[in-house]
Amino acid sequence: MSISGLITALATPFRADGTVDAEAWQRLLARQLAAGVQGVVVAGSTGEAAALADEEYDALLRAAVAMLGGRMPVMAGTGASATARTIEATRRAARNGASHALVVTPPYVRPTQQGLLRHYLAVAEQGGLPVVLYNVPARTGCDLLPETVAELAGHPNIVGIKEAVGDMARLKALLALQGDGFAILSGDDGSAARALLAGADGLVSVGSNVLPGTFRTLCDLARAGDHGAAEAWDARLQPYHDFCGVEPNPIPVKALLQRLGIGHGLRLPLLSLSDAHHAAADHLAAAVDALEALSSH
């Protein structure tokens, strides 16, 4: 199953008591399906994977596979600081029905480029799932460089990269590696329109939790090369891009989801949105339905 177009990095909804809200999860999944999203990520950084117990991870992934599996890729976040733990998590995701593993660079340990190379090769060869590389230096403390990606891109079980460095020079270097077996995905909502217009295969989005139809339209227009229309849709989304950056992800997007009736709060050490941003959240949430109605999906 190809990975392209709009892929939502799903937030994990909790109840007011902090437990996973399985009913809200179903509604979030259904929202994505109805809007024409082309893939999802379960238990990535937006899904607060580090705060989930194993049984919660399993239940979330199984529910997503039950509703969406076969219709679209259901990717599972499996990256950990140690290679052995990453392989174990990838095998667990495979047992639960995931189609791909989204494997972030090992956080905190700051491996060398050679260490990253060997890490990803081991996961690709032993994890049991197609691997999508994930580079987000602001979160992990290490940067998977394009020259290292070039060494990995030829592996038959490494099928793409989610690149969250919103730099066009970086994108250009990665696009040179693009092919039928290796997809280039933007991991940054704010620069995604530019990336897609330049030739990227898709977007792994945070904002599409809230605005799946609108982001799908943006992706379709940009992938079709319609610069004017894509830029106009991106301008409509700019307030949401800005808001999702006012505090660390997924705090802002979960504030919007809560206002739409999906979930309550986060797990420590993350706190709910600061009072200073509540008015902006209220304003943006109130505009969601109208914006979604403009989209064609």
PDB file of N, CA and C in Angstrom, residues 178-281:
ATOM      1  N   GLN A 178      13.955  10.342  -4.374  1.00  0.00           N
ATOM      2  CA  GLN A 178      12.576   9.899  -4.546  1.00  0.00           C
ATOM      3  C   GLN A 178      12.467   8.874  -5.670  1.00  0.00           C
ATOM      4  N   GLY A 179      11.600   7.889  -5.466  1.00  0.00           N
ATOM      5  CA  GLY A 179      11.359   6.885  -6.493  1.00  0.00           C
ATOM      6  C   GLY A 179      10.157   6.050  -6.148  1.00  0.00           C
ATOM      7  N   ASP A 180       9.843   5.059  -6.978  1.00  0.00           N
ATOM      8  CA  ASP A 180       8.667   4.230  -6.751  1.00  0.00           C
ATOM      9  C   ASP A 180       8.718   3.534  -5.396  1.00  0.00           C
ATOM     10  N   GLY A 181       9.909   3.227  -4.918  1.00  0.00           N
ATOM     11  CA  GLY A 181      10.031   2.520  -3.655  1.00  0.00           C
ATOM     12  C   GLY A 181      10.439   3.386  -2.491  1.00  0.00           C
ATOM     13  N   PHE A 182      10.489   4.704  -2.683  1.00  0.00           N
ATOM     14  CA  PHE A 182      10.930   5.583  -1.598  1.00  0.00           C
ATOM     15  C   PHE A 182      10.206   6.917  -1.705  1.00  0.00           C
ATOM     16  N   ALA A 183       9.333   7.179  -0.731  1.00  0.00           N
ATOM     17  CA  ALA A 183       8.486   8.378  -0.740  1.00  0.00           C
ATOM     18  C   ALA A 183       9.073   9.465   0.147  1.00  0.00           C
ATOM     19  N   ILE A 184       8.879  10.706  -0.267  1.00  0.00           N
ATOM     20  CA  ILE A 184       9.299  11.870   0.518  1.00  0.00           C
ATOM     21  C   ILE A 184       8.046  12.534   1.071  1.00  0.00           C
ATOM     22  N   LEU A 185       7.943  12.553   2.402  1.00  0.00           N
ATOM     23  CA  LEU A 185       6.782  13.106   3.091  1.00  0.00           C
ATOM     24  C   LEU A 185       7.205  14.302   3.926  1.00  0.00           C
ATOM     25  N   SER A 186       6.485  15.399   3.783  1.00  0.00           N
ATOM     26  CA  SER A 186       6.704  16.538   4.668  1.00  0.00           C
ATOM     27  C   SER A 186       6.148  16.205   6.048  1.00  0.00           C
ATOM     28  N   GLY A 187       6.871  16.629   7.066  1.00  0.00           N
ATOM     29  CA  GLY A 187       6.388  16.473   8.434  1.00  0.00           C
ATOM     30  C   GLY A 187       6.144  17.803   9.108  1.00  0.00           C
ATOM     31  N   ASP A 188       5.921  18.843   8.312  1.00  0.00           N
ATOM     32  CA  ASP A 188       5.782  20.194   8.832  1.00  0.00           C
ATOM     33  C   ASP A 188       4.620  20.884   8.125  1.00  0.00           C
ATOM     34  N   ASP A 189       3.505  21.070   8.828  1.00  0.00           N
ATOM     35  CA  ASP A 189       2.319  21.655   8.209  1.00  0.00           C
ATOM     36  C   ASP A 189       2.597  23.007   7.571  1.00  0.00           C
ATOM     37  N   GLY A 190       3.391  23.826   8.242  1.00  0.00           N
ATOM     38  CA  GLY A 190       3.600  25.191   7.787  1.00  0.00           C
ATOM     39  C   GLY A 190       4.311  25.312   6.455  1.00  0.00           C
ATOM     40  N   SER A 191       5.194  24.359   6.152  1.00  0.00           N
ATOM     41  CA  SER A 191       5.930  24.409   4.883  1.00  0.00           C
ATOM     42  C   SER A 191       5.466  23.340   3.903  1.00  0.00           C
ATOM     43  N   ALA A 192       4.392  22.635   4.244  1.00  0.00           N
ATOM     44  CA  ALA A 192       3.967  21.499   3.428  1.00  0.00           C
ATOM     45  C   ALA A 192       3.551  21.904   2.021  1.00  0.00           C
ATOM     46  N   ALA A 193       2.844  23.018   1.875  1.00  0.00           N
ATOM     47  CA  ALA A 193       2.406  23.420   0.536  1.00  0.00           C
ATOM     48  C   ALA A 193       3.605  23.610  -0.378  1.00  0.00           C
ATOM     49  N   ARG A 194       4.642  24.265   0.115  1.00  0.00           N
ATOM     50  CA  ARG A 194       5.851  24.455  -0.694  1.00  0.00           C
ATOM     51  C   ARG A 194       6.504  23.115  -1.026  1.00  0.00           C
ATOM     52  N   ALA A 195       6.539  22.224  -0.047  1.00  0.00           N
ATOM     53  CA  ALA A 195       7.158  20.919  -0.265  1.00  0.00           C
ATOM     54  C   ALA A 195       6.395  20.111  -1.316  1.00  0.00           C
ATOM     55  N   LEU A 196       5.084  20.105  -1.217  1.00  0.00           N
ATOM     56  CA  LEU A 196       4.274  19.343  -2.166  1.00  0.00           C
ATOM     57  C   LEU A 196       4.337  19.945  -3.562  1.00  0.00           C
ATOM     58  N   LEU A 197       4.320  21.266  -3.652  1.00  0.00           N
ATOM     59  CA  LEU A 197       4.457  21.917  -4.953  1.00  0.00           C
ATOM     60  C   LEU A 197       5.817  21.621  -5.580  1.00  0.00           C
ATOM     61  N   ALA A 198       6.819  21.392  -4.742  1.00  0.00           N
ATOM     62  CA  ALA A 198       8.165  21.066  -5.249  1.00  0.00           C
ATOM     63  C   ALA A 198       8.299  19.604  -5.633  1.00  0.00           C
ATOM     64  N   GLY A 199       7.313  18.774  -5.260  1.00  0.00           N
ATOM     65  CA  GLY A 199       7.350  17.381  -5.689  1.00  0.00           C
ATOM     66  C   GLY A 199       7.280  16.336  -4.595  1.00  0.00           C
ATOM     67  N   ALA A 200       7.150  16.737  -3.330  1.00  0.00           N
ATOM     68  CA  ALA A 200       7.021  15.760  -2.252  1.00  0.00           C
ATOM     69  C   ALA A 200       5.767  14.917  -2.463  1.00  0.00           C
ATOM     70  N   ASP A 201       5.798  13.686  -1.956  1.00  0.00           N
ATOM     71  CA  ASP A 201       4.704  12.744  -2.170  1.00  0.00           C
ATOM     72  C   ASP A 201       3.513  12.980  -1.257  1.00  0.00           C
ATOM     73  N   GLY A 202       3.743  13.569  -0.092  1.00  0.00           N
ATOM     74  CA  GLY A 202       2.640  13.725   0.834  1.00  0.00           C
ATOM     75  C   GLY A 202       3.027  14.498   2.064  1.00  0.00           C
ATOM     76  N   LEU A 203       2.075  14.574   2.985  1.00  0.00           N
ATOM     77  CA  LEU A 203       2.234  15.307   4.238  1.00  0.00           C
ATOM     78  C   LEU A 203       1.751  14.436   5.389  1.00  0.00           C
ATOM     79  N   VAL A 204       2.562  14.327   6.433  1.00  0.00           N
ATOM     80  CA  VAL A 204       2.111  13.761   7.700  1.00  0.00           C
ATOM     81  C   VAL A 204       1.770  14.952   8.584  1.00  0.00           C
ATOM     82  N   SER A 205       0.487  15.134   8.815  1.00  0.00           N
ATOM     83  CA  SER A 205      -0.027  16.392   9.371  1.00  0.00           C
ATOM     84  C   SER A 205      -0.534  16.242  10.788  1.00  0.00           C
ATOM     85  N   VAL A 206      -0.324  17.296  11.576  1.00  0.00           N
ATOM     86  CA  VAL A 206      -0.932  17.422  12.900  1.00  0.00           C
ATOM     87  C   VAL A 206      -2.297  18.109  12.783  1.00  0.00           C
ATOM     88  N   GLY A 207      -2.346  19.193  12.039  1.00  0.00           N
ATOM     89  CA  GLY A 207      -3.562  19.984  11.924  1.00  0.00           C
ATOM     90  C   GLY A 207      -4.729  19.231  11.317  1.00  0.00           C
ATOM     91  N   SER A 208      -4.463  18.187  10.552  1.00  0.00           N
ATOM     92  CA  SER A 208      -5.549  17.435   9.919  1.00  0.00           C
ATOM     93  C   SER A 208      -6.340  16.596  10.914  1.00  0.00           C
ATOM     94  N   ASN A 209      -5.898  16.470  12.162  1.00  0.00           N
ATOM     95  CA  ASN A 209      -6.773  15.912  13.185  1.00  0.00           C
ATOM     96  C   ASN A 209      -8.069  16.713  13.245  1.00  0.00           C
ATOM     97  N   VAL A 210      -7.918  18.026  13.141  1.00  0.00           N
ATOM     98  CA  VAL A 210      -9.036  18.949  13.278  1.00  0.00           C
ATOM     99  C   VAL A 210      -9.668  19.274  11.933  1.00  0.00           C
ATOM    100  N   LEU A 211      -8.856  19.428  10.900  1.00  0.00           N
ATOM    101  CA  LEU A 211      -9.300  19.873   9.579  1.00  0.00           C
ATOM    102  C   LEU A 211      -8.891  18.874   8.496  1.00  0.00           C
ATOM    103  N   PRO A 212      -9.356  17.643   8.564  1.00  0.00           N
ATOM    104  CA  PRO A 212      -8.891  16.649   7.591  1.00  0.00           C
ATOM    105  C   PRO A 212      -9.293  16.965   6.155  1.00  0.00           C
ATOM    106  N   GLY A 213     -10.512  17.433   5.948  1.00  0.00           N
ATOM    107  CA  GLY A 213     -10.940  17.740   4.590  1.00  0.00           C
ATOM    108  C   GLY A 213     -10.187  18.909   3.992  1.00  0.00           C
ATOM    109  N   THR A 214      -9.933  19.907   4.807  1.00  0.00           N
ATOM    110  CA  THR A 214      -9.229  21.096   4.336  1.00  0.00           C
ATOM    111  C   THR A 214      -7.786  20.767   3.967  1.00  0.00           C
ATOM    112  N   PHE A 215      -7.126  19.988   4.806  1.00  0.00           N
ATOM    113  CA  PHE A 215      -5.756  19.588   4.499  1.00  0.00           C
ATOM    114  C   PHE A 215      -5.706  18.652   3.292  1.00  0.00           C
ATOM    115  N   ARG A 216      -6.727  17.803   3.125  1.00  0.00           N
ATOM    116  CA  ARG A 216      -6.768  16.932   1.942  1.00  0.00           C
ATOM    117  C   ARG A 216      -6.848  17.777   0.678  1.00  0.00           C
ATOM    118  N   THR A 217      -7.682  18.802   0.702  1.00  0.00           N
ATOM    119  CA  THR A 217      -7.793  19.677  -0.464  1.00  0.00           C
ATOM    120  C   THR A 217      -6.472  20.380  -0.744  1.00  0.00           C
ATOM    121  N   LEU A 218      -5.822  20.884   0.304  1.00  0.00           N
ATOM    122  CA  LEU A 218      -4.520  21.515   0.130  1.00  0.00           C
ATOM    123  C   LEU A 218      -3.532  20.556  -0.527  1.00  0.00           C
ATOM    124  N   CYS A 219      -3.475  19.328  -0.025  1.00  0.00           N
ATOM    125  CA  CYS A 219      -2.534  18.353  -0.576  1.00  0.00           C
ATOM    126  C   CYS A 219      -2.852  18.030  -2.034  1.00  0.00           C
ATOM    127  N   ASP A 220      -4.133  17.851  -2.345  1.00  0.00           N
ATOM    128  CA  ASP A 220      -4.511  17.532  -3.719  1.00  0.00           C
ATOM    129  C   ASP A 220      -4.103  18.643  -4.673  1.00  0.00           C
ATOM    130  N   LEU A 221      -4.377  19.879  -4.289  1.00  0.00           N
ATOM    131  CA  LEU A 221      -4.050  21.002  -5.160  1.00  0.00           C
ATOM    132  C   LEU A 221      -2.547  21.153  -5.336  1.00  0.00           C
ATOM    133  N   ALA A 222      -1.814  21.018  -4.258  1.00  0.00           N
ATOM    134  CA  ALA A 222      -0.364  21.183  -4.340  1.00  0.00           C
ATOM    135  C   ALA A 222       0.277  20.052  -5.131  1.00  0.00           C
ATOM    136  N   ARG A 223      -0.185  18.829  -4.903  1.00  0.00           N
ATOM    137  CA  ARG A 223       0.384  17.699  -5.657  1.00  0.00           C
ATOM    138  C   ARG A 223       0.058  17.787  -7.139  1.00  0.00           C
ATOM    139  N   ALA A 224      -1.063  18.439  -7.471  1.00  0.00           N
ATOM    140  CA  ALA A 224      -1.436  18.637  -8.874  1.00  0.00           C
ATOM    141  C   ALA A 224      -0.686  19.798  -9.514  1.00  0.00           C
ATOM    142  N   GLY A 225       0.088  20.545  -8.718  1.00  0.00           N
ATOM    143  CA  GLY A 225       0.868  21.656  -9.245  1.00  0.00           C
ATOM    144  C   GLY A 225       0.087  22.937  -9.430  1.00  0.00           C
ATOM    145  N   ASP A 226      -1.082  23.033  -8.802  1.00  0.00           N
ATOM    146  CA  ASP A 226      -1.905  24.239  -8.915  1.00  0.00           C
ATOM    147  C   ASP A 226      -1.434  25.248  -7.866  1.00  0.00           C
ATOM    148  N   HIS A 227      -0.432  26.034  -8.225  1.00  0.00           N
ATOM    149  CA  HIS A 227       0.220  26.924  -7.270  1.00  0.00           C
ATOM    150  C   HIS A 227      -0.758  27.931  -6.671  1.00  0.00           C
ATOM    151  N   GLY A 228      -1.533  28.580  -7.507  1.00  0.00           N
ATOM    152  CA  GLY A 228      -2.411  29.629  -7.014  1.00  0.00           C
ATOM    153  C   GLY A 228      -3.443  29.107  -6.030  1.00  0.00           C
ATOM    154  N   ALA A 229      -4.114  28.027  -6.402  1.00  0.00           N
ATOM    155  CA  ALA A 229      -5.150  27.476  -5.528  1.00  0.00           C
ATOM    156  C   ALA A 229      -4.556  26.889  -4.250  1.00  0.00           C
ATOM    157  N   ALA A 230      -3.411  26.215  -4.380  1.00  0.00           N
ATOM    158  CA  ALA A 230      -2.768  25.641  -3.197  1.00  0.00           C
ATOM    159  C   ALA A 230      -2.341  26.732  -2.232  1.00  0.00           C
ATOM    160  N   GLU A 231      -1.789  27.794  -2.764  1.00  0.00           N
ATOM    161  CA  GLU A 231      -1.351  28.887  -1.899  1.00  0.00           C
ATOM    162  C   GLU A 231      -2.542  29.574  -1.232  1.00  0.00           C
ATOM    163  N   ALA A 232      -3.668  29.631  -1.929  1.00  0.00           N
ATOM    164  CA  ALA A 232      -4.867  30.225  -1.332  1.00  0.00           C
ATOM    165  C   ALA A 232      -5.385  29.372  -0.181  1.00  0.00           C
ATOM    166  N   TRP A 233      -5.383  28.056  -0.355  1.00  0.00           N
ATOM    167  CA  TRP A 233      -5.812  27.175   0.734  1.00  0.00           C
ATOM    168  C   TRP A 233      -4.831  27.231   1.896  1.00  0.00           C
ATOM    169  N   ASP A 234      -3.553  27.307   1.573  1.00  0.00           N
ATOM    170  CA  ASP A 234      -2.552  27.404   2.637  1.00  0.00           C
ATOM    171  C   ASP A 234      -2.733  28.686   3.439  1.00  0.00           C
ATOM    172  N   ALA A 235      -3.119  29.769   2.756  1.00  0.00           N
ATOM    173  CA  ALA A 235      -3.378  31.030   3.459  1.00  0.00           C
ATOM    174  C   ALA A 235      -4.560  30.889   4.418  1.00  0.00           C
ATOM    175  N   ARG A 236      -5.592  30.133   3.998  1.00  0.00           N
ATOM    176  CA  ARG A 236      -6.728  29.889   4.901  1.00  0.00           C
ATOM    177  C   ARG A 236      -6.277  29.119   6.147  1.00  0.00           C
ATOM    178  N   LEU A 237      -5.310  28.242   5.962  1.00  0.00           N
ATOM    179  CA  LEU A 237      -4.835  27.396   7.060  1.00  0.00           C
ATOM    180  C   LEU A 237      -3.778  28.065   7.929  1.00  0.00           C
ATOM    181  N   GLN A 238      -3.260  29.208   7.480  1.00  0.00           N
ATOM    182  CA  GLN A 238      -2.147  29.822   8.203  1.00  0.00           C
ATOM    183  C   GLN A 238      -2.449  30.083   9.681  1.00  0.00           C
ATOM    184  N   PRO A 239      -3.638  30.556  10.055  1.00  0.00           N
ATOM    185  CA  PRO A 239      -3.904  30.740  11.485  1.00  0.00           C
ATOM    186  C   PRO A 239      -3.804  29.438  12.285  1.00  0.00           C
ATOM    187  N   TYR A 240      -4.133  28.309  11.663  1.00  0.00           N
ATOM    188  CA  TYR A 240      -4.036  27.023  12.341  1.00  0.00           C
ATOM    189  C   TYR A 240      -2.577  26.572  12.425  1.00  0.00           C
ATOM    190  N   HIS A 241      -1.802  26.805  11.346  1.00  0.00           N
ATOM    191  CA  HIS A 241      -0.355  26.528  11.408  1.00  0.00           C
ATOM    192  C   HIS A 241       0.259  27.303  12.572  1.00  0.00           C
ATOM    193  N   ASP A 242      -0.066  28.576  12.649  1.00  0.00           N
ATOM    194  CA  ASP A 242       0.509  29.431  13.691  1.00  0.00           C
ATOM    195  C   ASP A 242       0.088  28.953  15.079  1.00  0.00           C
ATOM    196  N   PHE A 243      -1.196  28.661  15.235  1.00  0.00           N
ATOM    197  CA  PHE A 243      -1.696  28.261  16.544  1.00  0.00           C
ATOM    198  C   PHE A 243      -1.069  26.949  17.002  1.00  0.00           C
ATOM    199  N   CYS A 244      -0.883  26.016  16.098  1.00  0.00           N
ATOM    200  CA  CYS A 244      -0.323  24.711  16.480  1.00  0.00           C
ATOM    201  C   CYS A 244       1.139  24.810  16.911  1.00  0.00           C
ATOM    202  N   GLY A 245       1.729  25.985  16.736  1.00  0.00           N
ATOM    203  CA  GLY A 245       3.096  26.194  17.199  1.00  0.00           C
ATOM    204  C   GLY A 245       3.219  27.053  18.444  1.00  0.00           C
ATOM    205  N   VAL A 246       2.097  27.467  19.037  1.00  0.00           N
ATOM    206  CA  VAL A 246       2.204  28.385  20.179  1.00  0.00           C
ATOM    207  C   VAL A 246       2.719  27.676  21.436  1.00  0.00           C
ATOM    208  N   GLU A 247       2.501  26.376  21.534  1.00  0.00           N
ATOM    209  CA  GLU A 247       3.048  25.556  22.610  1.00  0.00           C
ATOM    210  C   GLU A 247       3.434  24.212  21.995  1.00  0.00           C
ATOM    211  N   PRO A 248       4.220  23.413  22.708  1.00  0.00           N
ATOM    212  CA  PRO A 248       4.690  22.160  22.109  1.00  0.00           C
ATOM    213  C   PRO A 248       3.551  21.244  21.667  1.00  0.00           C
ATOM    214  N   ASN A 249       3.721  20.647  20.507  1.00  0.00           N
ATOM    215  CA  ASN A 249       2.792  19.642  19.996  1.00  0.00           C
ATOM    216  C   ASN A 249       2.763  18.443  20.956  1.00  0.00           C
ATOM    217  N   PRO A 250       1.556  17.899  21.258  1.00  0.00           N
ATOM    218  CA  PRO A 250       0.241  18.164  20.682  1.00  0.00           C
ATOM    219  C   PRO A 250      -0.665  19.045  21.545  1.00  0.00           C
ATOM    220  N   ILE A 251      -0.104  19.898  22.362  1.00  0.00           N
ATOM    221  CA  ILE A 251      -0.943  20.706  23.250  1.00  0.00           C
ATOM    222  C   ILE A 251      -1.967  21.531  22.470  1.00  0.00           C
ATOM    223  N   PRO A 252      -1.561  22.324  21.460  1.00  0.00           N
ATOM    224  CA  PRO A 252      -2.565  23.161  20.789  1.00  0.00           C
ATOM    225  C   PRO A 252      -3.628  22.354  20.038  1.00  0.00           C
ATOM    226  N   VAL A 253      -3.202  21.324  19.290  1.00  0.00           N
ATOM    227  CA  VAL A 253      -4.188  20.575  18.509  1.00  0.00           C
ATOM    228  C   VAL A 253      -5.158  19.847  19.419  1.00  0.00           C
ATOM    229  N   LYS A 254      -4.706  19.403  20.584  1.00  0.00           N
ATOM    230  CA  LYS A 254      -5.630  18.738  21.506  1.00  0.00           C
ATOM    231  C   LYS A 254      -6.603  19.741  22.134  1.00  0.00           C
ATOM    232  N   ALA A 255      -6.181  20.991  22.274  1.00  0.00           N
ATOM    233  CA  ALA A 255      -7.113  22.025  22.735  1.00  0.00           C
ATOM    234  C   ALA A 255      -8.230  22.232  21.719  1.00  0.00           C
ATOM    235  N   LEU A 256      -7.881  22.218  20.428  1.00  0.00           N
ATOM    236  CA  LEU A 256      -8.914  22.343  19.398  1.00  0.00           C
ATOM    237  C   LEU A 256      -9.820  21.124  19.378  1.00  0.00           C
ATOM    238  N   LEU A 257      -9.236  19.941  19.462  1.00  0.00           N
ATOM    239  CA  LEU A 257     -10.045  18.725  19.469  1.00  0.00           C
ATOM    240  C   LEU A 257     -11.007  18.700  20.653  1.00  0.00           C
ATOM    241  N   GLN A 258     -10.537  19.143  21.809  1.00  0.00           N
ATOM    242  CA  GLN A 258     -11.407  19.168  22.980  1.00  0.00           C
ATOM    243  C   GLN A 258     -12.617  20.066  22.733  1.00  0.00           C
ATOM    244  N   ARG A 259     -12.394  21.172  22.054  1.00  0.00           N
ATOM    245  CA  ARG A 259     -13.502  22.078  21.750  1.00  0.00           C
ATOM    246  C   ARG A 259     -14.459  21.479  20.719  1.00  0.00           C
ATOM    247  N   LEU A 260     -13.990  20.467  19.993  1.00  0.00           N
ATOM    248  CA  LEU A 260     -14.856  19.747  19.058  1.00  0.00           C
ATOM    249  C   LEU A 260     -15.478  18.516  19.707  1.00  0.00           C
ATOM    250  N   GLY A 261     -15.232  18.327  21.004  1.00  0.00           N
ATOM    251  CA  GLY A 261     -15.821  17.208  21.728  1.00  0.00           C
ATOM    252  C   GLY A 261     -15.038  15.925  21.655  1.00  0.00           C
ATOM    253  N   ILE A 262     -13.748  16.013  21.314  1.00  0.00           N
ATOM    254  CA  ILE A 262     -12.907  14.821  21.191  1.00  0.00           C
ATOM    255  C   ILE A 262     -11.765  14.919  22.193  1.00  0.00           C
ATOM    256  N   GLY A 263     -11.930  14.251  23.333  1.00  0.00           N
ATOM    257  CA  GLY A 263     -10.851  14.150  24.313  1.00  0.00           C
ATOM    258  C   GLY A 263     -10.788  15.302  25.293  1.00  0.00           C
ATOM    259  N   HIS A 264     -10.025  15.052  26.386  1.00  0.00           N
ATOM    260  CA  HIS A 264      -9.811  16.043  27.450  1.00  0.00           C
ATOM    261  C   HIS A 264      -8.352  15.954  27.903  1.00  0.00           C
ATOM    262  N   GLY A 265      -7.557  16.948  27.572  1.00  0.00           N
ATOM    263  CA  GLY A 265      -6.242  17.077  28.171  1.00  0.00           C
ATOM    264  C   GLY A 265      -5.181  16.116  27.686  1.00  0.00           C
ATOM    265  N   LEU A 266      -4.045  16.160  28.402  1.00  0.00           N
ATOM    266  CA  LEU A 266      -2.847  15.408  28.061  1.00  0.00           C
ATOM    267  C   LEU A 266      -2.333  14.713  29.313  1.00  0.00           C
ATOM    268  N   ARG A 267      -1.245  13.973  29.152  1.00  0.00           N
ATOM    269  CA  ARG A 267      -0.611  13.316  30.281  1.00  0.00           C
ATOM    270  C   ARG A 267       0.693  14.023  30.630  1.00  0.00           C
ATOM    271  N   LEU A 268       0.940  14.138  31.926  1.00  0.00           N
ATOM    272  CA  LEU A 268       2.195  14.731  32.381  1.00  0.00           C
ATOM    273  C   LEU A 268       3.387  14.010  31.765  1.00  0.00           C
ATOM    274  N   PRO A 269       4.435  14.791  31.429  1.00  0.00           N
ATOM    275  CA  PRO A 269       4.691  16.178  31.820  1.00  0.00           C
ATOM    276  C   PRO A 269       4.049  17.243  30.928  1.00  0.00           C
ATOM    277  N   LEU A 270       3.234  16.859  29.956  1.00  0.00           N
ATOM    278  CA  LEU A 270       2.549  17.853  29.147  1.00  0.00           C
ATOM    279  C   LEU A 270       1.322  18.373  29.894  1.00  0.00           C
ATOM    280  N   LEU A 271       1.101  19.669  29.799  1.00  0.00           N
ATOM    281  CA  LEU A 271      -0.052  20.316  30.413  1.00  0.00           C
ATOM    282  C   LEU A 271      -0.996  20.811  29.331  1.00  0.00           C
ATOM    283  N   SER A 272      -2.247  21.038  29.701  1.00  0.00           N
ATOM    284  CA  SER A 272      -3.200  21.589  28.756  1.00  0.00           C
ATOM    285  C   SER A 272      -2.826  23.024  28.384  1.00  0.00           C
ATOM    286  N   LEU A 273      -3.435  23.504  27.338  1.00  0.00           N
ATOM    287  CA  LEU A 273      -3.126  24.818  26.779  1.00  0.00           C
ATOM    288  C   LEU A 273      -3.206  25.912  27.840  1.00  0.00           C
ATOM    289  N   SER A 274      -2.237  26.815  27.816  1.00  0.00           N
ATOM    290  CA  SER A 274      -2.203  27.926  28.757  1.00  0.00           C
ATOM    291  C   SER A 274      -3.411  28.852  28.555  1.00  0.00           C
ATOM    292  N   ASP A 275      -3.837  29.465  29.639  1.00  0.00           N
ATOM    293  CA  ASP A 275      -5.001  30.353  29.588  1.00  0.00           C
ATOM    294  C   ASP A 275      -4.837  31.464  28.555  1.00  0.00           C
ATOM    295  N   ALA A 276      -3.619  31.912  28.349  1.00  0.00           N
ATOM    296  CA  ALA A 276      -3.376  33.023  27.429  1.00  0.00           C
ATOM    297  C   ALA A 276      -3.800  32.711  25.999  1.00  0.00           C
ATOM    298  N   HIS A 277      -3.897  31.420  25.657  1.00  0.00           N
ATOM    299  CA  HIS A 277      -4.229  31.032  24.280  1.00  0.00           C
ATOM    300  C   HIS A 277      -5.647  30.515  24.132  1.00  0.00           C
ATOM    301  N   HIS A 278      -6.443  30.558  25.207  1.00  0.00           N
ATOM    302  CA  HIS A 278      -7.793  30.003  25.138  1.00  0.00           C
ATOM    303  C   HIS A 278      -8.686  30.762  24.163  1.00  0.00           C
ATOM    304  N   ALA A 279      -8.586  32.061  24.131  1.00  0.00           N
ATOM    305  CA  ALA A 279      -9.441  32.834  23.227  1.00  0.00           C
ATOM    306  C   ALA A 279      -9.150  32.487  21.772  1.00  0.00           C
ATOM    307  N   ALA A 280      -7.867  32.332  21.436  1.00  0.00           N
ATOM    308  CA  ALA A 280      -7.506  31.952  20.072  1.00  0.00           C
ATOM    309  C   ALA A 280      -8.039  30.567  19.737  1.00  0.00           C
ATOM    310  N   ALA A 281      -7.940  29.633  20.697  1.00  0.00           N
ATOM    311  CA  ALA A 281      -8.455  28.284  20.473  1.00  0.00           C
ATOM    312  C   ALA A 281      -9.960  28.311  20.244  1.00  0.00           C
TER     313      ALA A 281
END
